[in-house]
Coordinates of C-alpha atoms in Angstrom, one line a residue:
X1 CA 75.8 116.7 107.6
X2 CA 77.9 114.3 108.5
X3 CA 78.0 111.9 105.9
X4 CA 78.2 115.3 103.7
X5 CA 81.6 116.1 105.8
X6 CA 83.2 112.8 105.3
X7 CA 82.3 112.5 101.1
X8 CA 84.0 115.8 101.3
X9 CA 87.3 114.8 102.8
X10 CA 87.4 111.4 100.4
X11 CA 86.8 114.2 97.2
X12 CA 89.7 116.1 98.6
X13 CA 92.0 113.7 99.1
X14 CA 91.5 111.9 95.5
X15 CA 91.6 115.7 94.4
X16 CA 95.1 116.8 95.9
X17 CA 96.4 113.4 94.1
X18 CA 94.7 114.5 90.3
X19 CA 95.7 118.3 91.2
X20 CA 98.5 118.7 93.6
X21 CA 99.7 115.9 93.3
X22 CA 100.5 116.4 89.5
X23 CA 101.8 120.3 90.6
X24 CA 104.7 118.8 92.5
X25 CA 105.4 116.1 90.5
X26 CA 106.3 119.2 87.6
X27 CA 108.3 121.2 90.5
X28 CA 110.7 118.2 90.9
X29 CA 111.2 117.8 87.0
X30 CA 110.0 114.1 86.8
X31 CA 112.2 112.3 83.4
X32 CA 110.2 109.6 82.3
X33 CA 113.1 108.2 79.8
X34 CA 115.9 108.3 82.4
X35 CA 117.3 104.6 83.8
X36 CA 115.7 103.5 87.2
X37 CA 118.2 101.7 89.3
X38 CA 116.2 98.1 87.9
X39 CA 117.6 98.9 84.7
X40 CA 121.0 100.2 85.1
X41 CA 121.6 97.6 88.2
X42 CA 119.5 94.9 88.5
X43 CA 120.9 92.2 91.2
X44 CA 118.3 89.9 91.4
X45 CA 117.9 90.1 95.3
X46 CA 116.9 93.6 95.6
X47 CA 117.0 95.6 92.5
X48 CA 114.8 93.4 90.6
X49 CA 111.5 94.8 88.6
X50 CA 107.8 94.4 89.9
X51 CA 104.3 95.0 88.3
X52 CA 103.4 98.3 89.6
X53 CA 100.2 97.1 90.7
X54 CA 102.5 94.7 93.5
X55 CA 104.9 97.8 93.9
X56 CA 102.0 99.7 95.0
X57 CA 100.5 97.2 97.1
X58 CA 103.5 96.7 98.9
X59 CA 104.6 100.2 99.3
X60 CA 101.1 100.6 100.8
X61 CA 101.9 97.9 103.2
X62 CA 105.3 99.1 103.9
X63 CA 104.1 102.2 105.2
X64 CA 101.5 101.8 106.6
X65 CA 101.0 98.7 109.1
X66 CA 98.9 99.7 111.8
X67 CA 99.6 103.0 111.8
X68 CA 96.5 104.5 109.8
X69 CA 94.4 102.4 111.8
X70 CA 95.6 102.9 115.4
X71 CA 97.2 106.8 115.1
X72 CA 93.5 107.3 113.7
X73 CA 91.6 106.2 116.6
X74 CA 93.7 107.9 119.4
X75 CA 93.5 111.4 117.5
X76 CA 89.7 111.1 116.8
X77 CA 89.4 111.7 120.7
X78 CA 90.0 115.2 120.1
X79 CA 87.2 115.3 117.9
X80 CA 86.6 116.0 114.0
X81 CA 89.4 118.4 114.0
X82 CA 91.4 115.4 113.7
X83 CA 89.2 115.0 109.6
X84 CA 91.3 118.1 109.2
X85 CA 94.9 117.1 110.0
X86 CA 94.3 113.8 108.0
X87 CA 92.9 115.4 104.7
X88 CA 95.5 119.2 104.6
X89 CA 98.0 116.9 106.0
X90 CA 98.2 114.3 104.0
X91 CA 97.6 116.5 100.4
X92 CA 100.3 119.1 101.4
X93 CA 103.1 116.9 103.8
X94 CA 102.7 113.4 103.9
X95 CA 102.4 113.0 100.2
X96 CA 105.0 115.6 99.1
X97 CA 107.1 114.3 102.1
X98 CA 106.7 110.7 100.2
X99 CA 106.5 111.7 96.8
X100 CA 110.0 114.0 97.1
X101 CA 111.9 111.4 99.1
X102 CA 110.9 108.4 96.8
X103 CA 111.8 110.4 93.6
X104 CA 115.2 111.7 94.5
X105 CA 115.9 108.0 96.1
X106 CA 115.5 107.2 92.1
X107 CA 117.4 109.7 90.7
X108 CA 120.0 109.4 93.6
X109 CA 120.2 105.8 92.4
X110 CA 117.9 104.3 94.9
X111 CA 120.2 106.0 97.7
X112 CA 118.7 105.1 101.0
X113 CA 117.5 107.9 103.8
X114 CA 120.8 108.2 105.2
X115 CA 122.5 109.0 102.0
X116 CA 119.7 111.4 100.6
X117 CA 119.9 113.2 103.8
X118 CA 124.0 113.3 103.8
X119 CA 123.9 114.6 99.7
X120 CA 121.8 117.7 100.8
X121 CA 122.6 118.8 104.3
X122 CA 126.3 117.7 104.7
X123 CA 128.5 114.9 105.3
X124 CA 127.7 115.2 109.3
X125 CA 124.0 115.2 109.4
X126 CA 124.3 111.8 106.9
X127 CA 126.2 109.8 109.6
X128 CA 124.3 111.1 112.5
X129 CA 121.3 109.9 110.4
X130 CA 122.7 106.9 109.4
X131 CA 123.3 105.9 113.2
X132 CA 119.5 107.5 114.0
X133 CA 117.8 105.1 111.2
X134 CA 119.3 101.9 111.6
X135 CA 118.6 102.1 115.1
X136 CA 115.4 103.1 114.3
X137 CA 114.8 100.2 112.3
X138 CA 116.1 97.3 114.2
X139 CA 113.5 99.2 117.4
X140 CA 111.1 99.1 114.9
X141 CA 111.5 95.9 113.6
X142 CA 111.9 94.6 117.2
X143 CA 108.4 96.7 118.8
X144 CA 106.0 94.7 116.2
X145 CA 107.0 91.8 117.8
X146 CA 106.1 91.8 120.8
X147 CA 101.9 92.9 119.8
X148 CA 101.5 89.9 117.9
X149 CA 103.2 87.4 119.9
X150 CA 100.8 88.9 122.6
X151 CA 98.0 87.9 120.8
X152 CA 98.7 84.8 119.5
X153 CA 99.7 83.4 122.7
X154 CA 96.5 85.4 124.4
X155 CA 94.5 83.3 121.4
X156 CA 96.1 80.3 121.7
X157 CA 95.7 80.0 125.7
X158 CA 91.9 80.8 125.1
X159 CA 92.2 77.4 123.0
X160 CA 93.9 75.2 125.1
X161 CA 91.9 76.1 128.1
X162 CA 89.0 75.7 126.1
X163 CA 90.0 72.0 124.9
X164 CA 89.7 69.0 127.0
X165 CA 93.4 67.8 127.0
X166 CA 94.8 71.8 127.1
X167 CA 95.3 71.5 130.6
X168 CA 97.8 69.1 130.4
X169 CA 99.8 71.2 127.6
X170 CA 99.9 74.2 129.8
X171 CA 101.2 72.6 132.6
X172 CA 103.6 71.1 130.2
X173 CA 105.0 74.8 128.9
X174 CA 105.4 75.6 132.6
X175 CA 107.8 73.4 133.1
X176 CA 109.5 72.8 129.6
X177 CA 113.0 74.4 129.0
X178 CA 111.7 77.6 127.6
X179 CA 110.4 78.3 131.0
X180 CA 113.7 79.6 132.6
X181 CA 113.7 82.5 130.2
X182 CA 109.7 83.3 131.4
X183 CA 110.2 83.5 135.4
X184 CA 108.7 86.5 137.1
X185 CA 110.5 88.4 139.7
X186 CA 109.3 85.5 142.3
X187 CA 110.0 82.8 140.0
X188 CA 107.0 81.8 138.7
X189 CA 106.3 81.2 135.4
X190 CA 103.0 81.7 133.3
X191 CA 102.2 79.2 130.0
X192 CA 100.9 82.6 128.2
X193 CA 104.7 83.8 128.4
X194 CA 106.2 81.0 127.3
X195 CA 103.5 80.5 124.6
X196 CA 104.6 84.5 123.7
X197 CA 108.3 83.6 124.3
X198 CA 107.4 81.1 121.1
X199 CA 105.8 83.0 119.1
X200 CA 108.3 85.6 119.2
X201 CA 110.8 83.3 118.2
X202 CA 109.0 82.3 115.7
X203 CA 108.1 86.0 114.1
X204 CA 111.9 86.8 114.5
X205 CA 112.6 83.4 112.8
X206 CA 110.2 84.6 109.5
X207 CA 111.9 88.1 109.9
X208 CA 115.2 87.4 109.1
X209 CA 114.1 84.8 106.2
X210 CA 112.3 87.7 104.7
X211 CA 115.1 89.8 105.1
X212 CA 117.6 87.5 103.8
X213 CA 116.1 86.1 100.5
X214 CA 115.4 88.6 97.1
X215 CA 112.3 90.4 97.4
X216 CA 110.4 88.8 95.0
X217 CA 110.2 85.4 97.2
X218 CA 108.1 86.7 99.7
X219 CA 107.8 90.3 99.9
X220 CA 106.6 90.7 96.5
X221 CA 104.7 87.1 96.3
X222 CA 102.3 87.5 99.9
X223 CA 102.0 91.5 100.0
X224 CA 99.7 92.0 97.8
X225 CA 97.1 90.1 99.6
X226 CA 98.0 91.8 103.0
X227 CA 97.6 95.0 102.2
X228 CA 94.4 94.0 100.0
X229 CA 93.3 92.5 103.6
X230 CA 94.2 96.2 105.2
X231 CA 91.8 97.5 102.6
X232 CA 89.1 95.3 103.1
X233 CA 89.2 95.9 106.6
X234 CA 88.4 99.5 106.4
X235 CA 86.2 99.9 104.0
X236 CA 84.1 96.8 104.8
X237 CA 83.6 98.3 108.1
X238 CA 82.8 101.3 106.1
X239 CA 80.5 99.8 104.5
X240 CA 78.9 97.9 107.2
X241 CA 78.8 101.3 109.6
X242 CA 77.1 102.7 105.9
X243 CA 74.3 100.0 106.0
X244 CA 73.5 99.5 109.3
X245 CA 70.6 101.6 110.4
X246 CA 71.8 101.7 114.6
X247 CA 74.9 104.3 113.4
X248 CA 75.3 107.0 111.4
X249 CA 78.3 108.9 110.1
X250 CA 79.8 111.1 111.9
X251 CA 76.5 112.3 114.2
X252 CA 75.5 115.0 116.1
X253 CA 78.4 117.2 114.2
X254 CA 78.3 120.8 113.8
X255 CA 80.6 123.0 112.1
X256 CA 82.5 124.7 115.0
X257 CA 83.7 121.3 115.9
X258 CA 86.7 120.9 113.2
X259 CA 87.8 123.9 115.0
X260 CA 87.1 123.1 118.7
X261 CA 89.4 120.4 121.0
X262 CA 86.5 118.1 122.4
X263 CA 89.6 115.9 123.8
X264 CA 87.9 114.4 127.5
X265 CA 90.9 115.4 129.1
X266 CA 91.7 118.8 127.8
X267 CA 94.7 117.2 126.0
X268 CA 96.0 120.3 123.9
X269 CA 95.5 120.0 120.3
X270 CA 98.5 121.2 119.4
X271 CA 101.1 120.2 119.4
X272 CA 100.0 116.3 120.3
X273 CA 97.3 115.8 117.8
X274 CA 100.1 116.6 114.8
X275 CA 102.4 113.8 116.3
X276 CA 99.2 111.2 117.6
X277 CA 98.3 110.9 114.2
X278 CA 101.2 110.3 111.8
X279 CA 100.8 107.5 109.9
X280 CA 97.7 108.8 107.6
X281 CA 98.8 112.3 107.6
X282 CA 103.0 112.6 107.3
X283 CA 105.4 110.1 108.8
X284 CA 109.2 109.9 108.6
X285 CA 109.1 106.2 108.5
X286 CA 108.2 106.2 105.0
X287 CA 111.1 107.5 103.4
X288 CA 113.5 105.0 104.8
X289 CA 111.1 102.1 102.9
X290 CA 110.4 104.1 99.5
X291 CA 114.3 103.9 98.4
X292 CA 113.4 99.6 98.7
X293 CA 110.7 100.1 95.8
X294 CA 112.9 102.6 94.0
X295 CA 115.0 99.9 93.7
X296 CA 111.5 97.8 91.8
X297 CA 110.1 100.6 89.2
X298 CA 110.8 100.7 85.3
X299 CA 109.9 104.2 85.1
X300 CA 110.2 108.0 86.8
X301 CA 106.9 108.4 85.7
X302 CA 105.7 105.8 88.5
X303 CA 106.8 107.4 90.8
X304 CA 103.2 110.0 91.4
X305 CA 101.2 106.9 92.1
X306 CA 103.8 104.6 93.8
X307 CA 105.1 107.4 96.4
X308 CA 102.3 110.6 96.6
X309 CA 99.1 108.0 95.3
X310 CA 100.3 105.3 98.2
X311 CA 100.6 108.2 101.0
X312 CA 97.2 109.5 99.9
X313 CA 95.6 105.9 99.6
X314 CA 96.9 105.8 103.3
X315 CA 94.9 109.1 104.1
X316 CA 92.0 107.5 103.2
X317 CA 92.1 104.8 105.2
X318 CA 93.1 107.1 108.2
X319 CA 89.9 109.1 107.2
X320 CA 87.8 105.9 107.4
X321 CA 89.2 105.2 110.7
X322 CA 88.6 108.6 112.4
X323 CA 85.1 108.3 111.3
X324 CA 84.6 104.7 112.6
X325 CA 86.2 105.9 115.6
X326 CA 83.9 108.9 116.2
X327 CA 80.5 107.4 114.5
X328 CA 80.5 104.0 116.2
X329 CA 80.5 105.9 119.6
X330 CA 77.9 107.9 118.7
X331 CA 80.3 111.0 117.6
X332 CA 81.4 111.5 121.5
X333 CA 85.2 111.3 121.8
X334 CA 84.2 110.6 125.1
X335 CA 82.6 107.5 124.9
X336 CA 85.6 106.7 122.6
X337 CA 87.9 107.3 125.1
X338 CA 86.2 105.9 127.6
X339 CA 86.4 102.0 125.4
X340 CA 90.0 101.8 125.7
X341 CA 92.9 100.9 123.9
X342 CA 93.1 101.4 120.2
X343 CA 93.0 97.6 119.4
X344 CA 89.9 97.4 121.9
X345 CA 88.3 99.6 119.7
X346 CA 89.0 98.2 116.6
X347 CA 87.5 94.4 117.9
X348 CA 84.5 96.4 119.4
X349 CA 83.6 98.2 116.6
X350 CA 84.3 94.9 114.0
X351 CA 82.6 92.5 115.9
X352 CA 79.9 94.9 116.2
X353 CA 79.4 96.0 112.9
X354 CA 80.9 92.7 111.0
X355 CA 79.7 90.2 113.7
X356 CA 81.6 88.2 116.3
X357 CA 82.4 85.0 113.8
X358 CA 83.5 87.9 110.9
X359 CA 84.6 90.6 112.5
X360 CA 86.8 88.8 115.3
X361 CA 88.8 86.7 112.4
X362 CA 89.3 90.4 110.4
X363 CA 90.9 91.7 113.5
X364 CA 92.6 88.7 114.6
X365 CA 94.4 88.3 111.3
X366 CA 94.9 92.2 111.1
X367 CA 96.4 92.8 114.0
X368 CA 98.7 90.1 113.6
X369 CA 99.6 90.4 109.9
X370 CA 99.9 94.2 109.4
X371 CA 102.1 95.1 112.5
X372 CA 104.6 92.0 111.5
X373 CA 104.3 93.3 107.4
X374 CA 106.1 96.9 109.1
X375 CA 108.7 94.5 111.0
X376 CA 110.4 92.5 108.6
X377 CA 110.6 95.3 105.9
X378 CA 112.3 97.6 108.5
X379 CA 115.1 95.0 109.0
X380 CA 115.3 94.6 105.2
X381 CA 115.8 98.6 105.4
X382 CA 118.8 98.3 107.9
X383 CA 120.5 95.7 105.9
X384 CA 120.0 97.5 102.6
X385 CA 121.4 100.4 104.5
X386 CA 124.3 98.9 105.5
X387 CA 125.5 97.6 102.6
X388 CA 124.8 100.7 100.9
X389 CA 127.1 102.2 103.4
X390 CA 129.9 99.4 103.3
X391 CA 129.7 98.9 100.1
X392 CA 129.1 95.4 100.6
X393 CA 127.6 93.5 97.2
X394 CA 124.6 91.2 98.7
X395 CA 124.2 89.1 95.7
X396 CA 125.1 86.4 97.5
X397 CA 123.1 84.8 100.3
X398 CA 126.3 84.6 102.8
X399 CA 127.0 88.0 102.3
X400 CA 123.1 89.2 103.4
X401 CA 123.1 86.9 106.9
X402 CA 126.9 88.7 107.7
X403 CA 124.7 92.0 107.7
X404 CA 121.2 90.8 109.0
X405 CA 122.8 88.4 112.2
X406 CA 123.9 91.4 114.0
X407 CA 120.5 93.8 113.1
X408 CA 118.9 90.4 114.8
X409 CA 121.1 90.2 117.9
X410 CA 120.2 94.0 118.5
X411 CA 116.6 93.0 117.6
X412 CA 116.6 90.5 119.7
X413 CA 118.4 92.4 122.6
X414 CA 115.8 95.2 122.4
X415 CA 112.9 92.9 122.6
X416 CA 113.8 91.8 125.8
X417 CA 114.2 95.2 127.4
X418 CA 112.1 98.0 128.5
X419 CA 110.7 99.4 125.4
X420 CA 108.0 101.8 127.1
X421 CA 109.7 105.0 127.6
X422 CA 111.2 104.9 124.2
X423 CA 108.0 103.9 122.5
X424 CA 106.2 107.6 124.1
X425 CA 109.0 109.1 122.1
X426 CA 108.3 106.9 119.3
X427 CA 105.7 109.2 117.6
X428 CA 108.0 112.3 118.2
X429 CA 110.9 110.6 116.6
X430 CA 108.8 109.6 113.6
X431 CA 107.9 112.9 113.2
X432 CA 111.5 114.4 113.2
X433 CA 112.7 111.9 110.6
X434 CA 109.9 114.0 108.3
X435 CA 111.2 117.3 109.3
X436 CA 114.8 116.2 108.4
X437 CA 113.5 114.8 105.2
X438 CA 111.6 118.0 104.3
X439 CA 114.7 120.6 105.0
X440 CA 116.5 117.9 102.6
X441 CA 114.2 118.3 99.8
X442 CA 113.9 121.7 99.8
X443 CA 117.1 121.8 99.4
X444 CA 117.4 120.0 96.5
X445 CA 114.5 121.7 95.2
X446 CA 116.2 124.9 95.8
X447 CA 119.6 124.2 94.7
X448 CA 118.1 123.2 91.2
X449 CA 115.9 126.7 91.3
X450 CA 112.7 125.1 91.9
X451 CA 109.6 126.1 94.0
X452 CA 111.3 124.5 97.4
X453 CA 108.2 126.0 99.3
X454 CA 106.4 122.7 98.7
X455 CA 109.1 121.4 101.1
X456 CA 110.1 123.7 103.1
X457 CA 106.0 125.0 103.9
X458 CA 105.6 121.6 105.9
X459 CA 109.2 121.5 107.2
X460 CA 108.6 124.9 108.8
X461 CA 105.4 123.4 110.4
X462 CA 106.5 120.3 111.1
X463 CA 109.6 122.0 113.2
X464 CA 107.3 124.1 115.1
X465 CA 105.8 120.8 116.2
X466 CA 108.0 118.5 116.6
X467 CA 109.6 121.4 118.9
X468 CA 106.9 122.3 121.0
X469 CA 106.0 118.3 121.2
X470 CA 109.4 118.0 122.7
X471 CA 109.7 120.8 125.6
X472 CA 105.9 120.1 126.5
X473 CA 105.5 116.2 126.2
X474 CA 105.4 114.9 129.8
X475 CA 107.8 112.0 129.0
X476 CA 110.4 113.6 127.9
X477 CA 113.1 115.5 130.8
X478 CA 111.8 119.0 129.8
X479 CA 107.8 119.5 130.9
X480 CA 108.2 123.2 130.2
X481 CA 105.1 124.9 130.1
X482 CA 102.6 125.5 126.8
X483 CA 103.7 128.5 126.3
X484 CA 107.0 128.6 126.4
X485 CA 106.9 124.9 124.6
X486 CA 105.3 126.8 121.5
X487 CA 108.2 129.4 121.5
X488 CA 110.6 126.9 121.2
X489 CA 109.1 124.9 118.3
X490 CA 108.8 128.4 116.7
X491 CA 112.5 129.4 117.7
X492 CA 113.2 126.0 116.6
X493 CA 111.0 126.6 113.1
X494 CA 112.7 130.3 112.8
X495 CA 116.7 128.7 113.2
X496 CA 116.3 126.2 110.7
X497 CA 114.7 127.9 108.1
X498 CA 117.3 130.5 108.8
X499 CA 119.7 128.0 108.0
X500 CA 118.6 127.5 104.9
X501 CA 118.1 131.0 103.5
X502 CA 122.0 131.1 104.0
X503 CA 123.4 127.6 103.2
X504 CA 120.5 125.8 101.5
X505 CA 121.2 127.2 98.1
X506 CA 124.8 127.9 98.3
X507 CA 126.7 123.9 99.3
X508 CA 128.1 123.2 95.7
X509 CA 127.6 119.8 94.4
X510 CA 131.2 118.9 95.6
X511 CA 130.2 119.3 99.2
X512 CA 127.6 116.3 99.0
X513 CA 128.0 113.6 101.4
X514 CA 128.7 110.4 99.1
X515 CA 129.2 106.7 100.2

């Protein structure tokens, strides 16, 4: 049955792309012989055109990261229910959320998020979000930093220790300059710090390259082959879980079980499986990078497969990782649990299924390329936000490192600090940035007559979650009980749609926030 279950999501998601997909490309009016910004605008830095077959690689790696391989893994604890969220989530509000915000970043121009938000809900929503999203993106760009310079240096210290001479070198980082800027509380100071210390300042030292130099240098040379390595990772563990006889998918399931929370810890399902996994299901993060490869396409009529097709390519992979998740612990969220952190999961169940030599090297490069892949484009995102918002031509290389040094100094000034109470809010913000994105687009939808209930369906859900997610969630000052969090998403729901029965049709043109 299992096995049975999972072709069954996989047919549904390639279905809502060849179905739905095609629906709500029609509701939004797609014009394949208008100008895209490429032709109308082409700088050579940022609006210059790409094969689609590298736009939709690195779209794919834009949005995704680690996110449809770690959200995955901690919402498959709750149990198959979370096969559910990924496939109906994905097919009706991740990929419209995608497809809407990428398609009226093109017709807006390639606006960025700030300025599509500010052209449909008012000239004070577009600079509270322009505030929201570049500091989003420098905290973003800033938090995938600090993963991989963990495990480079944690890789790198298992080689020196290893080596006959590496003894001498970490004694030798203890004490070298860097070493004043790695000193615990009582003064001492550990190699593996100052190794990360490096390593960070190297990552930070390839981010701001990448952000500073046309998109076609890097970006658009080296993508491809990441997110072909994202790919291989899944479904060669797919494939490997498929042929080896010790594991089968998705065992010991029964039907009541998309419909039961098996989380160990009673963990309600909602609201916190709808904000655990967002990545592979809807995330807010995507349509601040869509507007960068708006800026790329020849043609409207790329923007189905580069903007819904992407989002649902990243379903799948979050569907392959729930089901590694559950079927390489035997189907018991439990066990799962019990293995430990997301990335400890992903190494046991590679090495396991791949091999140690393999399987180690697939993590090892993924969890090191992937989360630094979602750094540097977020940085790229703030500076193309700012000089949309300045107005600020960036044709010029002097003119891009004015913008990107002080997105860095932030970076750099949040990397330092205590990240861990803002990353527990980190899913929850994520998640807002799709409602907001979602109450935009149906109002553009609506304002041109259009069925805005592909939009504003999700937004109404969406709210309700992101509501009750933030009067229950233990991190955050509220801790209100379930109940009473639930009323409040659905208060919260109920207000905003009101809002937009009475002022979502009616803002004239004229009223649009503009740059």
């Amino acid at each position: 049955m299992g096995m049975v279950c999972f072709l069954a999501a996989l047919g549904l998601l390639v279905l809502g792309y060849a179905v739905y997909g095609v629906f709500v490309e029609k509701v939004f009016g797609i014009d394949r012989t208008r100008p895209t910004p490429v032709q109308s605008r082409a700088d050579g830095v940022d609006c210059v055109a790409l094969p689609p077959y590298k736009i939709f690689f690195i779209q794919l790696l834009n949005i995704a990261g680690l996110g449809p391989v770690f959200g995955p893994i901690l919402g498959a604890v709750y149990g198959p229910a979370a096969l559910l969220w990924v496939v109906f989530g994905c097919i009706f509000a991740g990929a419209v959320h995608d497809f809407l915000t990428g398609a009226m970043s093109l017709r807006y121009g390639a606006a960025s998020y700030p300025e599509l938000i500010g052209r449909n809900l008012g000239k004070y929503a577009c600079w509270f979000m322009l505030v929201f999203t570049i500091w989003f993106m420098v905290l973003v760009g800033a938090v995938f930093v600090n993963g991989p310079a963990g495990l480079l240096a944690f890789k790198t210290g298992e080689l020196l220790r290893s080596w006959e001479g590496g003894a001498a070198v970490l004694q030798w980082l203890e004490a070298c300059p860097l070493a004043v800027f790695c000193a615990g509380a009582d003064g001492t100071v550990s190699a593996g710090k100052v190794l990360a210390l490096f390593f960070s300042a190297l990552i930070f030292s390839y981010y701001f390259v990448a952000t500073i130099l046309p998109i076609d240098k890097i970006i658009g040379r080296i993508y491809p082959f990441f997110a072909i390595l994202l790919l291989f990772m899944a479904f060669g563990l797919l494939a490997a879980l498929l042929l080896n006889p010790q594991y089968s998918i998705l065992p010991n399931l029964r039907p009541a079980d998309f419909f039961t929370n098996l989380n160990p810890k009673g963990a309600p399902l909602w609201p916190l499986l709808f904000v655990t996994i967002a990545c592979g299901a809807i995330s807010g993060f995507h349509a601040t990078q869509s507007p960068m490869m708006a800026r790329c396409m020849r043609s409207e009529g790329q923007a189905r497969l580069m903007f819904y097709g992407v989002m649902i390519a990243e379903g799948v992979l979050a569907l392959i990782w729930v089901t590694i998740g559950l079927s390489f612990y035997d189907g018991d969220p439990a066990a799962l649990m019990a293995a430990g952190t997301p990335a400890v999961v992903v190494s046991k169940a590679s090495e396991g299924l791949l091999g140690g030599l393999v399987g180690g090297t697939l993590v090892f490069l993924g969890v090191v390329i992937l989360p630094i892949s979602t750094g540097d484009t977020a940085f790229r995102t703030g500076r193309l936000i700012l000089a949309d918002v300045l107005r600020f031509e960036q044709g010029s290389l002097g003119r891009r490192i004015v913008l990107a040094v002080p997105l860095f100094l932030l970076g750099i000034y949040f990397a330092v600090g205590d990240f861990t109470a803002i990353w527990m809010a980190f899913g929850w913000t994520n998640q807002t940035l799709a409602c907001v994105s979602l109450w935009a687009a149906a109002v553009w939808l609506r304002r041109r007559k259009r069925l805005h209930w592909v939009a504003t369906v999700p937004a109404l859900f969406m709210t309700a979650v992101c509501g009750s997610y933030l009067f229950y969630f233990d991190k955050f000052p509220f801790r209100w009980p379930m109940t009473a969090s639930v009323c409040m998403g659905l208060a919260a729901s109920g207000l905003c749609f009101a809002l937009f029965l009475a002022r979502g049709g009616r803002m004239p043109e004229g009223d649009e926030a503009k740059f």
